[in-house]
PDB file of C-alpha atoms in Angstrom:
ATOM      1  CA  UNK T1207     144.304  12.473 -35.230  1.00 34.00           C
ATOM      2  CA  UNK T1208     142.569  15.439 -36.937  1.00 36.00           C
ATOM      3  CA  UNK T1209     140.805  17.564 -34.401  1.00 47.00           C
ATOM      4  CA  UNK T1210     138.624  20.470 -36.290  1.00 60.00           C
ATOM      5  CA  UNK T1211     140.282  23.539 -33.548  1.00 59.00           C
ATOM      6  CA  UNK T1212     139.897  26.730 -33.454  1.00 65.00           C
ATOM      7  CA  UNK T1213     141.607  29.331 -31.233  1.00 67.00           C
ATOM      8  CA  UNK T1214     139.698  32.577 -30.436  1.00 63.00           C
ATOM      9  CA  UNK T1215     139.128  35.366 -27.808  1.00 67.00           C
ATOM     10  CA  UNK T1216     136.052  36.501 -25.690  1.00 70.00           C
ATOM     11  CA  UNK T1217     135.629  38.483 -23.256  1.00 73.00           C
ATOM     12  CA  UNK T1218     135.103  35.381 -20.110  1.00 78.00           C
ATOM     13  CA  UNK T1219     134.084  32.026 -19.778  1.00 80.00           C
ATOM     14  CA  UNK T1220     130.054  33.111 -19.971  1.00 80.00           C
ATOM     15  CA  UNK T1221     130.404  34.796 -23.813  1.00 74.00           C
ATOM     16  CA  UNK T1222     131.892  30.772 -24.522  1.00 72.00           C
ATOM     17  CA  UNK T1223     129.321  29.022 -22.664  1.00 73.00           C
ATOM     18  CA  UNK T1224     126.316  31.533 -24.908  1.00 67.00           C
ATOM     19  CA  UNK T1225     128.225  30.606 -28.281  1.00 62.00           C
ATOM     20  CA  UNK T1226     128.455  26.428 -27.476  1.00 58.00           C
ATOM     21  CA  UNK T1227     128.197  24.259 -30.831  1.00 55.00           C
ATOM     22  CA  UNK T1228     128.894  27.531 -33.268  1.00 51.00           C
ATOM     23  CA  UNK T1229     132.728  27.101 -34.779  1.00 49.00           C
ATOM     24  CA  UNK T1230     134.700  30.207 -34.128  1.00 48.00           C
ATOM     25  CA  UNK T1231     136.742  29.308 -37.387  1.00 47.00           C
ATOM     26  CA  UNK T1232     139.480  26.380 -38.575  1.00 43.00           C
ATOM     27  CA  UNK T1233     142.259  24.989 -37.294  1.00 46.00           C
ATOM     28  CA  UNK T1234     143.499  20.826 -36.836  1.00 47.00           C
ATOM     29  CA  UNK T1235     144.806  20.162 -34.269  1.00 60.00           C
ATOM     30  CA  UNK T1236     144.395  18.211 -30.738  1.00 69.00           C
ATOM     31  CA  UNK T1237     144.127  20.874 -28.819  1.00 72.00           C
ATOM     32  CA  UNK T1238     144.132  19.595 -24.713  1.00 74.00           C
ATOM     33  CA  UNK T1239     147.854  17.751 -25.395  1.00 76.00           C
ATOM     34  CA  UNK T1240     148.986  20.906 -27.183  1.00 78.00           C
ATOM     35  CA  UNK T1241     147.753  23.512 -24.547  1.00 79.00           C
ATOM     36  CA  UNK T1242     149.874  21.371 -22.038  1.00 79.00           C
ATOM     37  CA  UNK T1243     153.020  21.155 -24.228  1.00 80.00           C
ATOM     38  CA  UNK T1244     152.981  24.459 -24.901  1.00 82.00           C
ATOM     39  CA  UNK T1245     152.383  25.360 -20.925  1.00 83.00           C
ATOM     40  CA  UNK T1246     154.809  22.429 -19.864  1.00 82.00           C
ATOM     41  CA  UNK T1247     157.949  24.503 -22.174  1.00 82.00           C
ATOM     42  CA  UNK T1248     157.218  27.999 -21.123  1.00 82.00           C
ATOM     43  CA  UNK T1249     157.554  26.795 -17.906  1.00 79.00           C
ATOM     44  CA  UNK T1250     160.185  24.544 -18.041  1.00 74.00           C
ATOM     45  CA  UNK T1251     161.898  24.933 -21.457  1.00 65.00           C
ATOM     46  CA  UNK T1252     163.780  21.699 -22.441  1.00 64.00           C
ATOM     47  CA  UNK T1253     164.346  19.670 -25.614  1.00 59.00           C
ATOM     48  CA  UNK T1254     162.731  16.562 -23.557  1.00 66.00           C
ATOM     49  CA  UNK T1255     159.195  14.948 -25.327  1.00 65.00           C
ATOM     50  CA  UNK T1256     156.897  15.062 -22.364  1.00 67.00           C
ATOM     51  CA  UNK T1257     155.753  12.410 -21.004  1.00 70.00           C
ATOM     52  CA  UNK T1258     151.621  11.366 -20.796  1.00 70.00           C
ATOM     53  CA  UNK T1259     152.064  11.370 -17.230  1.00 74.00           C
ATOM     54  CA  UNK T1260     153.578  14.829 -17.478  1.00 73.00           C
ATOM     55  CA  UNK T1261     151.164  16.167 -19.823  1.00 69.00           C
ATOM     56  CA  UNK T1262     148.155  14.875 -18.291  1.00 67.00           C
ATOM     57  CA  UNK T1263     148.814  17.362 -14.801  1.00 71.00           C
ATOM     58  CA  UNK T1264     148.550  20.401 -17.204  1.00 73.00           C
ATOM     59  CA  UNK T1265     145.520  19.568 -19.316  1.00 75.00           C
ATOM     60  CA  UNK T1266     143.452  22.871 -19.636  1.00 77.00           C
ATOM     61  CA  UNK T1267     140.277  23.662 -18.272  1.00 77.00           C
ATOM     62  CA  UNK T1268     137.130  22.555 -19.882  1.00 78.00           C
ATOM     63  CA  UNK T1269     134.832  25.734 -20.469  1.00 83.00           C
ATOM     64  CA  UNK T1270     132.305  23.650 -21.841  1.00 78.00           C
ATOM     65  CA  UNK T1271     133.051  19.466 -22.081  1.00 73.00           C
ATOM     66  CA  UNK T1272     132.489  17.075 -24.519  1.00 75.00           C
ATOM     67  CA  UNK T1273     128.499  15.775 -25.279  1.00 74.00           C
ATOM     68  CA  UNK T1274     126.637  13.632 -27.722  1.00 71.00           C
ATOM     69  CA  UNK T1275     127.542  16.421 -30.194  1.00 70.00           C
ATOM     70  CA  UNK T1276     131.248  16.181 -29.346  1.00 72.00           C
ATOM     71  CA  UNK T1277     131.714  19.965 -29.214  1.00 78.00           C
ATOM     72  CA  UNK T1278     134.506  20.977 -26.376  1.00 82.00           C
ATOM     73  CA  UNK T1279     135.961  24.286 -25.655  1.00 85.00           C
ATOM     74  CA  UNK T1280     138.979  24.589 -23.138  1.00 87.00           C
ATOM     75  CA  UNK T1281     140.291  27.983 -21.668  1.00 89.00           C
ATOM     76  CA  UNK T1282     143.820  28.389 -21.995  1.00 91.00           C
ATOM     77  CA  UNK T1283     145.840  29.120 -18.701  1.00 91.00           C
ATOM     78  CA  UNK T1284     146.197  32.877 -18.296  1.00 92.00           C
ATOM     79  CA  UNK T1285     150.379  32.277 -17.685  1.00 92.00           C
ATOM     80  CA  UNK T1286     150.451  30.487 -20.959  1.00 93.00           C
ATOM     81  CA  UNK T1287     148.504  33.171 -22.628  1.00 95.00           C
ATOM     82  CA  UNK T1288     151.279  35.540 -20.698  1.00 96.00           C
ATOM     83  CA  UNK T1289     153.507  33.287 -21.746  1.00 95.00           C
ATOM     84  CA  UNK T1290     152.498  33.226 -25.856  1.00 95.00           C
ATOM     85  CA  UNK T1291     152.126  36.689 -25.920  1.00 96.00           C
ATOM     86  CA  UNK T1292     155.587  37.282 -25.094  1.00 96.00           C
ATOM     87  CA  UNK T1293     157.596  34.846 -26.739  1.00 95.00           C
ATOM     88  CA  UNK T1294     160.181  35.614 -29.081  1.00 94.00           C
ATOM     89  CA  UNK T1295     160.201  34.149 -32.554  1.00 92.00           C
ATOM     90  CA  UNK T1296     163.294  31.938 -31.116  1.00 92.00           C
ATOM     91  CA  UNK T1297     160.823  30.698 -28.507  1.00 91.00           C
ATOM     92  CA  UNK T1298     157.982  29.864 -30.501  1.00 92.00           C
ATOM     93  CA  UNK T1299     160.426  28.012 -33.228  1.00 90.00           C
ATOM     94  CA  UNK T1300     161.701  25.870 -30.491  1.00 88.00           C
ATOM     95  CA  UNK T1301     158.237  25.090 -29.184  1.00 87.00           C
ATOM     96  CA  UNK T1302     157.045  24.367 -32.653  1.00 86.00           C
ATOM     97  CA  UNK T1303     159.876  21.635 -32.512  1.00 84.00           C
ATOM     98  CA  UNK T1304     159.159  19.900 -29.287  1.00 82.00           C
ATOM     99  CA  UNK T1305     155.492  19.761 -30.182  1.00 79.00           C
ATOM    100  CA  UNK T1306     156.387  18.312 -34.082  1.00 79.00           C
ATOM    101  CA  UNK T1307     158.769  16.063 -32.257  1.00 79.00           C
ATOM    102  CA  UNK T1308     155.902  14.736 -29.819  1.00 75.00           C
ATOM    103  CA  UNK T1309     153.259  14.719 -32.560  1.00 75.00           C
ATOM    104  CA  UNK T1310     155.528  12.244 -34.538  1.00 74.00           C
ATOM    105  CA  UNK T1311     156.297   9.929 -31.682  1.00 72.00           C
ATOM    106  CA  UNK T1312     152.903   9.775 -31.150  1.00 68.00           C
ATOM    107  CA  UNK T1313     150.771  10.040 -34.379  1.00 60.00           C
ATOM    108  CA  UNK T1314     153.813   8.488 -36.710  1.00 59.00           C
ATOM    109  CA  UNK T1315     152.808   9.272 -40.268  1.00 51.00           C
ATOM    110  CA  UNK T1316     149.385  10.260 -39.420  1.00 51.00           C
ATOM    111  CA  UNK T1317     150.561  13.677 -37.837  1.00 52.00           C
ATOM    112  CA  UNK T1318     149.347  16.897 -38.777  1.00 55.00           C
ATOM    113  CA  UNK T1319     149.586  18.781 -41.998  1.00 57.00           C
ATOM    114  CA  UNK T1320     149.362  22.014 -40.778  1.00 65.00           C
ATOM    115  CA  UNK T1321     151.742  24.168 -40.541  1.00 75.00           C
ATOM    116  CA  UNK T1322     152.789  24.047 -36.646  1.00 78.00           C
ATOM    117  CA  UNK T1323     155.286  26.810 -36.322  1.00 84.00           C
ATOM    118  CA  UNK T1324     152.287  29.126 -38.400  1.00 85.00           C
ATOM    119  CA  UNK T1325     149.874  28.089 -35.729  1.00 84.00           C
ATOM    120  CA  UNK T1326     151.641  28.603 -33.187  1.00 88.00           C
ATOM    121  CA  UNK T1327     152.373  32.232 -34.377  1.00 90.00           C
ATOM    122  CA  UNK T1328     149.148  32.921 -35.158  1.00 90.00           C
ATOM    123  CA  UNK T1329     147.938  31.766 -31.396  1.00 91.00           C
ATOM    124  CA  UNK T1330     150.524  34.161 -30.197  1.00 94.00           C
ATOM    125  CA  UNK T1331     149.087  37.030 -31.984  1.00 93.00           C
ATOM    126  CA  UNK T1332     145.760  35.861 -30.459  1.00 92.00           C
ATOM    127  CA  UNK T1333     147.198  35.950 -27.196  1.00 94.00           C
ATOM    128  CA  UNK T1334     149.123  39.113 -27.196  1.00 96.00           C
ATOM    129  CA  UNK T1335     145.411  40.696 -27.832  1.00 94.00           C
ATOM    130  CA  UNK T1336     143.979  38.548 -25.490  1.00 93.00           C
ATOM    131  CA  UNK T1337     146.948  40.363 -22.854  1.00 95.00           C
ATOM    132  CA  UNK T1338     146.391  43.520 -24.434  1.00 95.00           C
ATOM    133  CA  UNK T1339     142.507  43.815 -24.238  1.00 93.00           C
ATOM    134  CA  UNK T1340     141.949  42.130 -21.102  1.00 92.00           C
ATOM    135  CA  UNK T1341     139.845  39.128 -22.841  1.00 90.00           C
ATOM    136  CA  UNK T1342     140.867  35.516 -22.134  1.00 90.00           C
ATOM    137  CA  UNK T1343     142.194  32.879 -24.597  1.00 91.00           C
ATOM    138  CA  UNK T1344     140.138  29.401 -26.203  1.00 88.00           C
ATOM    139  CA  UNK T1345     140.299  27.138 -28.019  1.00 86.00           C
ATOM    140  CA  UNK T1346     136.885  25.454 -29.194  1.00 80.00           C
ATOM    141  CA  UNK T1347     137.005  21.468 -31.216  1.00 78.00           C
ATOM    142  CA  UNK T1348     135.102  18.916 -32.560  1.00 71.00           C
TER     143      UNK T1348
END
């Protein structure tokens, strides 16, 4: 299940599209399913695992798709970058569960290492500077 992710800011979809194949930095992570958990609770908070079905109406917006090199980068909706940037620590905690929760029904024992509720804190950083300078939120994978 281990994604190589990395979530960044630039400027608009055009800076992406010039860096394509360079790695902004790490992260591990699946990155479409997470963008549309993370969307799917700030707009409908709930202790409910989403369903595929549910999940698959949100998934993010390819910048650039998948090629032979397998090198993706998906823009993150600007209401969940709203929506990041402003969460409380209660908020993000309670995310971080419903995603861990998912991750486990899905993945079993092969989930994730990393430290969820960190990365999620860490993309809300990113996204409160994303809000604050005007500059749109990525996330680029392998």
């Amino acid at each position: 299940m281990a994604h190589d992710i990395v979530f960044f800011l630039a400027p608009d979809d055009d800076a992406v599209c010039a860096m394509r194949g360079r790695r902004p930095g790490p992260e591990f992570i699946e990155p479409d399913s997470a963008i549309a958990v993370w969307d799917m609770y700030f707009e409908e908070p709930s202790t409910e695992v989403p369903t595929p079905e549910q999940l698959g109406k949100r998934w993010p917006r390819w910048v650039t798709a998948p090629v032979n090199d397998g090198v993706e980068v998906f823009a993150l909706p600007g209401r969940l970058t709203r929506a990041l940037a402003d969460a409380d620590s209660t908020e993000l905690e309670e995310l971080a569960g419903r995603w861990t929760t998912r991750l486990r029904d899905e993945d079993g024992d092969d989930m994730t290492d990393d430290d969820l509720p960190t990365v999620l804190r860490e993309v809300a950083r990113l996204a409160a500077s994303a809000v604050s300078t005007g500059g749109r939120l990525y996330s680029w994978s392998f």
